[in-house]
XYZ file of C-alpha atoms in Angstrom:
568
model
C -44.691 31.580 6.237
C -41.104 31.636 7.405
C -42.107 34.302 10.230
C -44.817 32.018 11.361
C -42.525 29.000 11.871
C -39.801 31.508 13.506
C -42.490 32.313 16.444
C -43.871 28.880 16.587
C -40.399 27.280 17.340
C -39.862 30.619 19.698
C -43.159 29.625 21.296
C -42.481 25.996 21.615
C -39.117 26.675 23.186
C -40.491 29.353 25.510
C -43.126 26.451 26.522
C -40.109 23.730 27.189
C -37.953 26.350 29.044
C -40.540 27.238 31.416
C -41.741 24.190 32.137
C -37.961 22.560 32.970
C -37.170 25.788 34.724
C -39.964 24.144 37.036
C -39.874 20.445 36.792
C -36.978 18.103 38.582
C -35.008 15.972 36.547
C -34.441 12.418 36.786
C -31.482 11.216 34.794
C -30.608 7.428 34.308
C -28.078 5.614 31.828
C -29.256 1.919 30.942
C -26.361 -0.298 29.230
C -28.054 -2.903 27.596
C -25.523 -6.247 27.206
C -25.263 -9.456 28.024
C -26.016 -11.113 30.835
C -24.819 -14.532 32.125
C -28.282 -15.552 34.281
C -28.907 -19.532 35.787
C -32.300 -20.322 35.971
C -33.962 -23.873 36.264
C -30.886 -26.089 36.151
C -29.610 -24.342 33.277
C -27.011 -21.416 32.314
C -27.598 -18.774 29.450
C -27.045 -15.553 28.453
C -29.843 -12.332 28.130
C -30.185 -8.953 27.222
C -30.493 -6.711 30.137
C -30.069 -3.468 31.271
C -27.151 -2.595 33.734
C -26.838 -5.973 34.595
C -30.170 -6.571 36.220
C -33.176 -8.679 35.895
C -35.596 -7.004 36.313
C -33.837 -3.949 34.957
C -33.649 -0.229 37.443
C -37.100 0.992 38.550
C -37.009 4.980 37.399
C -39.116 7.097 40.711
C -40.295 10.429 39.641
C -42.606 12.830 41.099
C -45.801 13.664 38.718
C -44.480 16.858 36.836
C -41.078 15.731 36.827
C -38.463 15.519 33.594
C -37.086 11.671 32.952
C -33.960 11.407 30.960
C -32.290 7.761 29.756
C -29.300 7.782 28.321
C -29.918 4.307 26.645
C -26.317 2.825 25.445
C -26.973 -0.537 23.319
C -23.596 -2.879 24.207
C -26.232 -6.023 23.216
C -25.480 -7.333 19.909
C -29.984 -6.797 19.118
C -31.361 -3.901 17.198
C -32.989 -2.021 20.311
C -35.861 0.111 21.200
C -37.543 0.901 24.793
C -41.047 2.264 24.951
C -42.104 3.701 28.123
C -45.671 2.329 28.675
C -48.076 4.382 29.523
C -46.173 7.290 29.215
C -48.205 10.361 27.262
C -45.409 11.419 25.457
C -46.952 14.978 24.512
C -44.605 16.993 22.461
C -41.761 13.695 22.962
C -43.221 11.807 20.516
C -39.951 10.859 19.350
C -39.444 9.406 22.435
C -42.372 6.633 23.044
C -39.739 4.194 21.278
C -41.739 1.163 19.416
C -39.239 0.246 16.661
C -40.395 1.604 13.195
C -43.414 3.353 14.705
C -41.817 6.183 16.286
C -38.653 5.468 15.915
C -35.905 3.656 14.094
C -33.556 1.281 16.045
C -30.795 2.022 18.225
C -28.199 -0.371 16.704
C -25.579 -2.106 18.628
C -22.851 0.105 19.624
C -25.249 3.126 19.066
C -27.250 5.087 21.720
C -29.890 7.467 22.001
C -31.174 9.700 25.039
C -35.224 9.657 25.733
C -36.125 12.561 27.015
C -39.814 13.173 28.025
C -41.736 14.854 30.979
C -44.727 13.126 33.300
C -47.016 16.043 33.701
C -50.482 14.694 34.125
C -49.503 11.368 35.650
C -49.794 9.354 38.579
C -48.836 5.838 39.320
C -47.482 2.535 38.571
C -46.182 2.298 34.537
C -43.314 0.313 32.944
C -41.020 0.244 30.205
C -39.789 -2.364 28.373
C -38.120 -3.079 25.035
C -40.418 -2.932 21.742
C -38.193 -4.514 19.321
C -39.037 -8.477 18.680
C -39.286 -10.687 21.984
C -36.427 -8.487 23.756
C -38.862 -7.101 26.484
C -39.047 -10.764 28.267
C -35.951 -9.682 29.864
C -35.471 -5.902 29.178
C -38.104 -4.446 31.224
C -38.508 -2.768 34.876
C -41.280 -0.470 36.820
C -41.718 2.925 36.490
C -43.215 4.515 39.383
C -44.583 8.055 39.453
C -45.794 9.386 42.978
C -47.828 12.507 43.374
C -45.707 15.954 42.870
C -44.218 16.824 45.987
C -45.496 19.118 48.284
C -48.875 19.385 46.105
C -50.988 16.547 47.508
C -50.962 13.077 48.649
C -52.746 9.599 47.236
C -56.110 9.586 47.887
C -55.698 6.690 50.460
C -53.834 6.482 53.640
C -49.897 6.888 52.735
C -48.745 3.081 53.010
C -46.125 2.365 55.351
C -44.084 0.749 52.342
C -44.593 0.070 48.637
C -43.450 -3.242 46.668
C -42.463 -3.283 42.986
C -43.909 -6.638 42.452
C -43.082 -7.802 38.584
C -44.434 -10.219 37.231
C -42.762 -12.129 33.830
C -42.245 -15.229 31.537
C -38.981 -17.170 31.437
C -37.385 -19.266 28.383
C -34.863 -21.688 28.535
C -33.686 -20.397 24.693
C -32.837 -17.251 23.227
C -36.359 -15.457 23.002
C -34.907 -13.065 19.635
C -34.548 -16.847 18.317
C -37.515 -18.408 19.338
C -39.641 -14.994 17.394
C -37.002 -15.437 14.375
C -37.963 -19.384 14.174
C -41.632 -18.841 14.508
C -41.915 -16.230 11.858
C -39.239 -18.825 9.756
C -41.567 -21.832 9.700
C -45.237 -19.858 9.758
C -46.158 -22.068 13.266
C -46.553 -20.916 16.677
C -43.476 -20.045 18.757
C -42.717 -22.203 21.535
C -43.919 -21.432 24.900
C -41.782 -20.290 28.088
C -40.681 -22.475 30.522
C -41.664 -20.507 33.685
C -43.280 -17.399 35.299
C -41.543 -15.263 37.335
C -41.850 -12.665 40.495
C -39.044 -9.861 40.391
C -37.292 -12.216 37.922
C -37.628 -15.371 39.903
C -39.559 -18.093 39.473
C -39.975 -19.347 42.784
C -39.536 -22.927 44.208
C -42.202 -24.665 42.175
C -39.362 -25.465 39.880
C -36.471 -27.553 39.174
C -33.619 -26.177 41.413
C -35.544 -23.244 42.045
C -35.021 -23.218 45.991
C -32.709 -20.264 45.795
C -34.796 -18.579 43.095
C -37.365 -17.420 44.897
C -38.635 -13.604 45.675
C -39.213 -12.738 49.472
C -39.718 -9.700 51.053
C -40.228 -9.200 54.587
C -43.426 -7.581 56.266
C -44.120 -5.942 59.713
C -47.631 -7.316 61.100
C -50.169 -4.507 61.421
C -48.965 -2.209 58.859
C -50.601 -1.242 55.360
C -48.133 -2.301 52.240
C -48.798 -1.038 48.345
C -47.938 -3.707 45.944
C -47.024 -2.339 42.601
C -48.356 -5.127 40.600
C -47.330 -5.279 36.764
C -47.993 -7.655 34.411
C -44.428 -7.995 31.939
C -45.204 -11.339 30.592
C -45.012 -11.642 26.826
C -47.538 -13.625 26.260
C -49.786 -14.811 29.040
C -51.906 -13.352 31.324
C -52.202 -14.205 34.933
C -53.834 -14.143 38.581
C -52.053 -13.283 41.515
C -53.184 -14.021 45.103
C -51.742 -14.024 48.136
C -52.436 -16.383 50.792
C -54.504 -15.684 53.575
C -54.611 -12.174 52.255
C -57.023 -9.718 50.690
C -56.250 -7.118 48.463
C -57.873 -3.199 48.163
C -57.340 -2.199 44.339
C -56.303 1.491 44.213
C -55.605 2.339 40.774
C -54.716 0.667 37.313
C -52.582 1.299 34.702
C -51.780 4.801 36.622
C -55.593 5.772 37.360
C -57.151 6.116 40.221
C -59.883 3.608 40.883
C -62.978 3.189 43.361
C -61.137 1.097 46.203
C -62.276 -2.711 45.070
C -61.448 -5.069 47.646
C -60.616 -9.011 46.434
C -58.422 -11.936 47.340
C -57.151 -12.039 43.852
C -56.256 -10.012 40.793
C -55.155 -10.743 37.033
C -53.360 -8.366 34.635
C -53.014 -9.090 31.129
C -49.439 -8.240 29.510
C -48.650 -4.250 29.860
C -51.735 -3.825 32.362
C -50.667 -2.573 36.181
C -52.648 -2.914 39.290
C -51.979 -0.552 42.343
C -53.169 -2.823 45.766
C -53.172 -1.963 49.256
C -51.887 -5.027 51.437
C -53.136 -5.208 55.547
C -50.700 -7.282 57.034
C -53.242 -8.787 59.623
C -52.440 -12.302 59.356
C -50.659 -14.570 62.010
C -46.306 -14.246 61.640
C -45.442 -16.527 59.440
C -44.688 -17.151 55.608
C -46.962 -16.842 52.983
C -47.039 -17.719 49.413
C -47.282 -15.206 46.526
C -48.530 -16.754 43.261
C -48.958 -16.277 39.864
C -50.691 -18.683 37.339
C -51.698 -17.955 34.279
C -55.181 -17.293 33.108
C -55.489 -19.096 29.885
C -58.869 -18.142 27.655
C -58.072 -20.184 24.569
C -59.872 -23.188 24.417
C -57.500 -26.087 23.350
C -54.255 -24.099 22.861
C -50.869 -24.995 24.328
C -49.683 -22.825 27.382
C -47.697 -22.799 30.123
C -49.191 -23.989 32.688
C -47.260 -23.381 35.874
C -46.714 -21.456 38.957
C -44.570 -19.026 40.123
C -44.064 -18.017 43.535
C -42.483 -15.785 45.932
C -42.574 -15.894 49.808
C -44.498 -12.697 52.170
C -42.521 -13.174 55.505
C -43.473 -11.614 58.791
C -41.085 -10.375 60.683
C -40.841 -11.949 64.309
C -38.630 -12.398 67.222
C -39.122 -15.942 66.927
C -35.796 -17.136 66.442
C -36.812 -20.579 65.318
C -37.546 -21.753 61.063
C -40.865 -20.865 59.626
C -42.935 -23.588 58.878
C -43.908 -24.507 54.798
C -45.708 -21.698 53.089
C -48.996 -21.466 52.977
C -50.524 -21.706 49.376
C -53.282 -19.494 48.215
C -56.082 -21.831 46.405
C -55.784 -20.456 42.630
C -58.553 -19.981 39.962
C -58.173 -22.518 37.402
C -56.344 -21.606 34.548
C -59.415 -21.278 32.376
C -61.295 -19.185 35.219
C -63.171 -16.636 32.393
C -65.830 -15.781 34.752
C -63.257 -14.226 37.486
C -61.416 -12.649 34.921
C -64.180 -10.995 33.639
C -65.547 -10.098 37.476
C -61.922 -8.749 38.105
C -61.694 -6.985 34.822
C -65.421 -5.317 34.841
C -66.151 -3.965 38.274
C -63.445 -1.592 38.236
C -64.200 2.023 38.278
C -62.735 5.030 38.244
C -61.917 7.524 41.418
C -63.195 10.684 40.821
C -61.373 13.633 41.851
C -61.329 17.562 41.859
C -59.653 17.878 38.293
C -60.613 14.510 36.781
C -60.992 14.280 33.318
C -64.590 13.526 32.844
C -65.831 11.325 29.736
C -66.633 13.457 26.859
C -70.142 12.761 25.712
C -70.105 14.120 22.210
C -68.479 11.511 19.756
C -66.719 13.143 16.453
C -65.183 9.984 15.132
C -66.837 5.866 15.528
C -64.880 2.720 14.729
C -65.912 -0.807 15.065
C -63.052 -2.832 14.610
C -62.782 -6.826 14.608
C -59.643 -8.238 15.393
C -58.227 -11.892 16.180
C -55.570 -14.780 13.928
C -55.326 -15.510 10.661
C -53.555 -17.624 8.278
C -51.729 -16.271 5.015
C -50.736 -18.824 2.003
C -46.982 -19.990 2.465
C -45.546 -18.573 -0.735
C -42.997 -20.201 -3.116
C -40.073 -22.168 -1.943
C -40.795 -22.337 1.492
C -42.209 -25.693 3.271
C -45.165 -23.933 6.653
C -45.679 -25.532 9.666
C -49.342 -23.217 10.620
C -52.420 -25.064 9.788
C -53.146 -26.129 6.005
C -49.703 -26.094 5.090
C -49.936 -21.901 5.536
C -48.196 -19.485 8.345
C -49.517 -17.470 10.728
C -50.732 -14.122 10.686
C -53.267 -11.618 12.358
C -55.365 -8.952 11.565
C -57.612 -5.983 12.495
C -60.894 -5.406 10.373
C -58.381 -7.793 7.846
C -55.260 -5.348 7.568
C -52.649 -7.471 8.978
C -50.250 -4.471 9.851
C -46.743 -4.480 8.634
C -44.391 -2.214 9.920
C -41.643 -0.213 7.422
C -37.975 -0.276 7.514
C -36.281 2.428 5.950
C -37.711 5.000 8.012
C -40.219 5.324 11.245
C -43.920 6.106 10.588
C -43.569 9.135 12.687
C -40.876 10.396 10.755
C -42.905 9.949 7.677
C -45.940 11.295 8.962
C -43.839 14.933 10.460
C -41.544 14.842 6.961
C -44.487 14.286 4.535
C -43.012 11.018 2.998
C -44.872 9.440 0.535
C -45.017 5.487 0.023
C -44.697 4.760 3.891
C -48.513 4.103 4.443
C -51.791 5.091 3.635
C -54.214 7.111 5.220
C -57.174 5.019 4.806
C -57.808 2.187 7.847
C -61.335 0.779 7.790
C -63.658 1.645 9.972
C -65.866 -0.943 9.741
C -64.960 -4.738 9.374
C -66.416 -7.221 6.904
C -69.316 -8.575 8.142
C -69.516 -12.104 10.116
C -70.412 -13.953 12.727
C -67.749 -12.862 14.680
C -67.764 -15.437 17.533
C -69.231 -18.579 16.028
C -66.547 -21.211 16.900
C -67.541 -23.441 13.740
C -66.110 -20.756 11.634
C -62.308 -21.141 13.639
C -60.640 -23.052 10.770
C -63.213 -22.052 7.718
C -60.114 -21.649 4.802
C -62.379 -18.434 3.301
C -62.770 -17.132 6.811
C -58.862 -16.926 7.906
C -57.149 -15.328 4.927
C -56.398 -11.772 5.022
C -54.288 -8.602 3.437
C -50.536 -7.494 4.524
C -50.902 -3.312 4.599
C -49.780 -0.392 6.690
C -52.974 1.450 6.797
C -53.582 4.427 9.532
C -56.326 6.068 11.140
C -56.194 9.552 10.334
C -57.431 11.738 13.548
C -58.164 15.789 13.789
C -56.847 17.029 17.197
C -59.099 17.066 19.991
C -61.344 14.719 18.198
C -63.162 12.419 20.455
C -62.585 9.206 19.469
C -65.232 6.011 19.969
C -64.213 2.073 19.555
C -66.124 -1.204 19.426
C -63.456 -4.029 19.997
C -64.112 -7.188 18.936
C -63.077 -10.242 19.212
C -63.333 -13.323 17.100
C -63.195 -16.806 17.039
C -60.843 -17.302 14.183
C -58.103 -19.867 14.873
C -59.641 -19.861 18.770
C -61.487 -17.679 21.052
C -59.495 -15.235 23.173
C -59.056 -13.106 25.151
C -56.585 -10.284 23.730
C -54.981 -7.751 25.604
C -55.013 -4.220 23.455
C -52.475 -1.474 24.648
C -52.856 1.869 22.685
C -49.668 3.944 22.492
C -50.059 7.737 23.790
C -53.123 7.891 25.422
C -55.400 6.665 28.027
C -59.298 5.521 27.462
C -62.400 5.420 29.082
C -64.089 2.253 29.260
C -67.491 2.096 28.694
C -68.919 -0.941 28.490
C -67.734 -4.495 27.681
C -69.371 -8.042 27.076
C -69.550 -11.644 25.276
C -70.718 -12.243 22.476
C -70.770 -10.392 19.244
C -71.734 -6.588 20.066
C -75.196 -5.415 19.275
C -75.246 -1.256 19.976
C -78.938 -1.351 21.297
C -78.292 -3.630 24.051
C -74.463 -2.382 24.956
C -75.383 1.276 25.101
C -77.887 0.777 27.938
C -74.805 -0.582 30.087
C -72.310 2.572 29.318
C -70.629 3.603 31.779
C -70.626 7.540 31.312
C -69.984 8.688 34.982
C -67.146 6.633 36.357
C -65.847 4.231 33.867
C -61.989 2.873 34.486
C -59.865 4.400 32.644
C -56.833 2.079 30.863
C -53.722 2.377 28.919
C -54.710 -1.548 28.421
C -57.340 -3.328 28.125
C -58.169 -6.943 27.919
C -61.014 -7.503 26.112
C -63.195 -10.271 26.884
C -62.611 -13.888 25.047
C -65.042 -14.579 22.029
C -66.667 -11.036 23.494
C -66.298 -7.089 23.005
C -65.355 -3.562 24.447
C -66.350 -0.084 23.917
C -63.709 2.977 24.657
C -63.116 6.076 24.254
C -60.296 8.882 24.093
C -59.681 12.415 22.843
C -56.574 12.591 20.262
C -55.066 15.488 21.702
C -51.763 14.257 21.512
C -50.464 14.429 17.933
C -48.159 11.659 16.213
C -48.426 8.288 15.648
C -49.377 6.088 18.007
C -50.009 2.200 17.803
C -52.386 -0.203 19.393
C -51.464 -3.244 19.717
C -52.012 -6.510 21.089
C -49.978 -7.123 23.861
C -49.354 -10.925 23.689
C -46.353 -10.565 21.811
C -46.698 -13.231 19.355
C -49.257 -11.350 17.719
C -47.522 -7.864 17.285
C -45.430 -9.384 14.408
C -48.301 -11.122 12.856
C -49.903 -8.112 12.416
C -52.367 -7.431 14.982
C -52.267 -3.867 15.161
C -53.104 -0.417 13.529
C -51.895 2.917 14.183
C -53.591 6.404 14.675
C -52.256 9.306 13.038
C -52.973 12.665 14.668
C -52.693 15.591 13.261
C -51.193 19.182 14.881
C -53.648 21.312 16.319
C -53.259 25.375 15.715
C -50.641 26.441 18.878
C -47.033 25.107 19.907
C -48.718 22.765 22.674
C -50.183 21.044 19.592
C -47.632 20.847 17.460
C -44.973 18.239 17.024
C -41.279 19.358 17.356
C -38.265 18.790 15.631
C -36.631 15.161 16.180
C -33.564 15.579 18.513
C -30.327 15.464 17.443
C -29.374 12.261 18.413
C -32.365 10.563 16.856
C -31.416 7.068 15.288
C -31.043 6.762 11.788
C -32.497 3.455 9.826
């Protein structure tokens, strides 16, 4: 036994020596402190990194080594999770608090260290410890390996970073801490931004506002993502059409639309023909709101496209894109299900054998107050949600990772449903039935073989309201097959699968009071979440979390945690 773990650590470090010996490294340090930021007639103070808002975008070439010295001068408990990111044999490093990792406490630090073999595109990172990421985020853009190939489109003659986010007039740790306090819904943000502006829409906003300047006859990628915490939203462009080129790092079939809409985590890679007359143009971003009768934010941001001219004189007001309505389901759903994937030499194709099914129902719940404490959610109770009713709680005395590789008993159990309990999932009259919203705390996993193909029915529910939630699973991307209203019925879904080209997702937004299919091989072994992406949820407990086991050589095997790896 002892000579068989002596040549599979030899192996594994044979495996990481060669391939650094043959990658580039790109090294960053991110202090994370305070901030002193004024936004909308008011002054405050935010976490960010190096003093920016949005924080540094990290550029790599695919195949590349990223290293981030992340030193935590903020007075938060602090994670980042790089989204999207694979993470194989760094599963140490993927960084959602108590899932992989424990926090990096203030005054503490901790280097991620983690390679982007096998990737192309626009991702992001962001914090994933409570309501941090509103202003601890920033793009992370990996371009095709140098030398190797190009995108499969024209090279553009510039790319844009285009980030899209939520502002709050209050400390957003505070805001979390009071919601989960009282049992009510947190308040909502007082703005959207572009590239941490929110754009002249606003109260003494003039100054705020994003621009970037454009040469007229030239073809511009916009590297569109989505790091609101809890809204999704449509961006246009006026006077402008967009050619969608990939999605959360995937290559799609080029899709051609005057506007898109990401849901929180989700990217969208968009060619931009500057073809219009010189002059300035509005970029917006409003959100698209599915629930039915629920508060939001309902506002605008903008930022200003500006031709370049040797017109001396002022450009005349901005033209405004006309925006879908707020509750514009049916081109959110157009946007969302016409995508498909760009096949290429290489591509992984969608495995047509299925080892392992799941149909899993997920939306809010309520949970009874408990003693000595007065709750502000409905019928006197707090908040909570669930998937197939296991409202996920995470631990904290050690990381489910490190349980899972140590063999610690007590942490969680092996033994998520795989079916829900049975209901009609999207009838609204059931929203506020008392028997219908009550549901069990647990950390239950999903235990996975490696290299077992993995197949998921998504569903929504009405419970509380119908919505559309935004599901981002940790470590992997998915096919997706099909995807609908309603509640799903297998006979009619499977004649619309998508087994040829499907989009393929790190994120997916599953449609309001209606369903999803995916699909993904676990050959990445840990423990990887998925997780709604509206952060109010995460902490309520809509989530679960695969376990995957080691496969049989080193390139399946989980390695040591580093050194430096933060203690609980």
């Amino acid at each position: 036994m002892a000579r068989a773990l002596i040549l599979l650590v030899c192996a594994q470090f044979l495996f990481t020596s060669w391939w650094t010996a043959n990658a580039a490294v790109v090294e960053h340090t991110f202090h994370v402190g305070n901030l002193s930021v004024r936004r909308l007639c008011n002054s405050r103070v935010i976490t960010a990194v190096n003093g920016q808002l949005p924080g540094p975008t990290i550029e790599a070439n695919e195949g590349d080594q990223i290293v981030v010295h992340v030193i935590n001068e903020s007075p938060f408990n602090l994670s980042i999770h790089w989204h999207g990111m694979f993470q194989k044999l760094t599963p140490w490093a993927d960084g959602p608090v108590y899932v992989t990792q424990c926090p990096i406490l203030p005054g503490h630090h901790y280097t991620y260290r983690f390679n982007t073999t096998g990737q192309e595109g626009t991702l992001w990172w962001h914090a994933h410890v409570s309501w941090l990421r509103a202003t601890v985020y920033g793009a992370l853009i990996i371009r095709p390996k140098a030398d190797v190939h190009s995108y499969p489109f024209p090279t553009p003659h510039k790319e844009i970073p285009i980030l899209l986010g939520e502002w709050y007039n209050s400390n957003e740790v505070n805001i979390e801490n009071t919601a989960l306090a009282t049992g009510a819904a947190p308040n909502l943000s007082n703005a959207y931004t572009i590239n941490g502006r929110p754009g002249d829409l606003y109260p003494c906003s003039h100054k705020h506002i994003y621009k970037v300047k454009v040469v007229q006859g030239k073809t511009y990628m916009l590297r569109i993502i989505n790091a609101a915490l809890n809204n999704q939203l449509f961006f246009k462009i006026a006077k402008h059409n967009l050619t969608v080129v990939a999605v959360d790092a995937c290559y799609t079939t080029p899709y051609n639309t005057d506007v898109v809409v990401l849901a929180p985590g989700q990217t969208v890679d968009a060619l931009l023909q500057t073809n219009a007359p010189p002059g300035d143009y509005y970029m917006a971003a409003l959100p698209y709101a599915s629930a039915s009768g629920l508060p939001f934010d309902n506002s605008t941001a903008t930022g200003i496209l500006r031709y370049r001219s040797t017109w001396m004189g002022s450009y005349p007001t901005p033209l405004m894109p006309l925006m879908p309505a707020f509750n514009d389901t049916p081109t959110a759903h157009g946007f969302y299900s016409n995508l498909t994937s760009l096949l290429l030499p290489g591509s992984i194709r969608v495995p047509l054998h299925v080892d392992e099914k799941m149909h899993v129902v997920y939306g809010l719940n309520l949970i009874p107050c408990g003693s000595n404490r007065t709750c502000q959610g409905p019928f006197g109770s707090e908040f909570a949600a669930s998937m197939n009713n296991v409202s996920f709680q995470l631990p904290s005395t050690i990381s489910l990772l490190e349980a899972h590789y140590r063999g610690v008993k007590g942490i969680y159990t092996s033994d998520f449903p795989d079916k829900p309990p049975a209901f009609d999932y999207t009838n609204s009259s059931l929203s506020f039935s008392q028997s219908m919203l009550s549901t069990t705390k647990g950390t239950r996993l999903k235990k996975l073989k490696y290299n077992a193909v993995v197949e998921v029915v998504l569903q929504n529910t009405a419970l509380v309201a119908l919505e559309n939630h935004p599901l981002h699973l940790h470590g992997f991307n998915f096919f997706v097959l099909a995807q609908g209203f309603g509640n799903y019925n297998a006979a009619v879904a499977k004649k619309k699968f998508n087994l040829v080209n499907p989009q393929m997702r790190n994120t997916i937004a599953v449609p309001v009071g209606g369903w999803a299919v995916i699909r993904f091989i676990a050959d990445n072994p840990g423990v990887w979440i998925m997780h709604c992406h509206l952060d109010a949820h995460l902490p309520w407990g809509l989530a679960t979390a695969f376990e995957v086991e080691n496969g049989h050589t080193a390139s399946s095997t989980i390695p040591p945690p580093p050194s430096d790896f933060p203690k609980c």
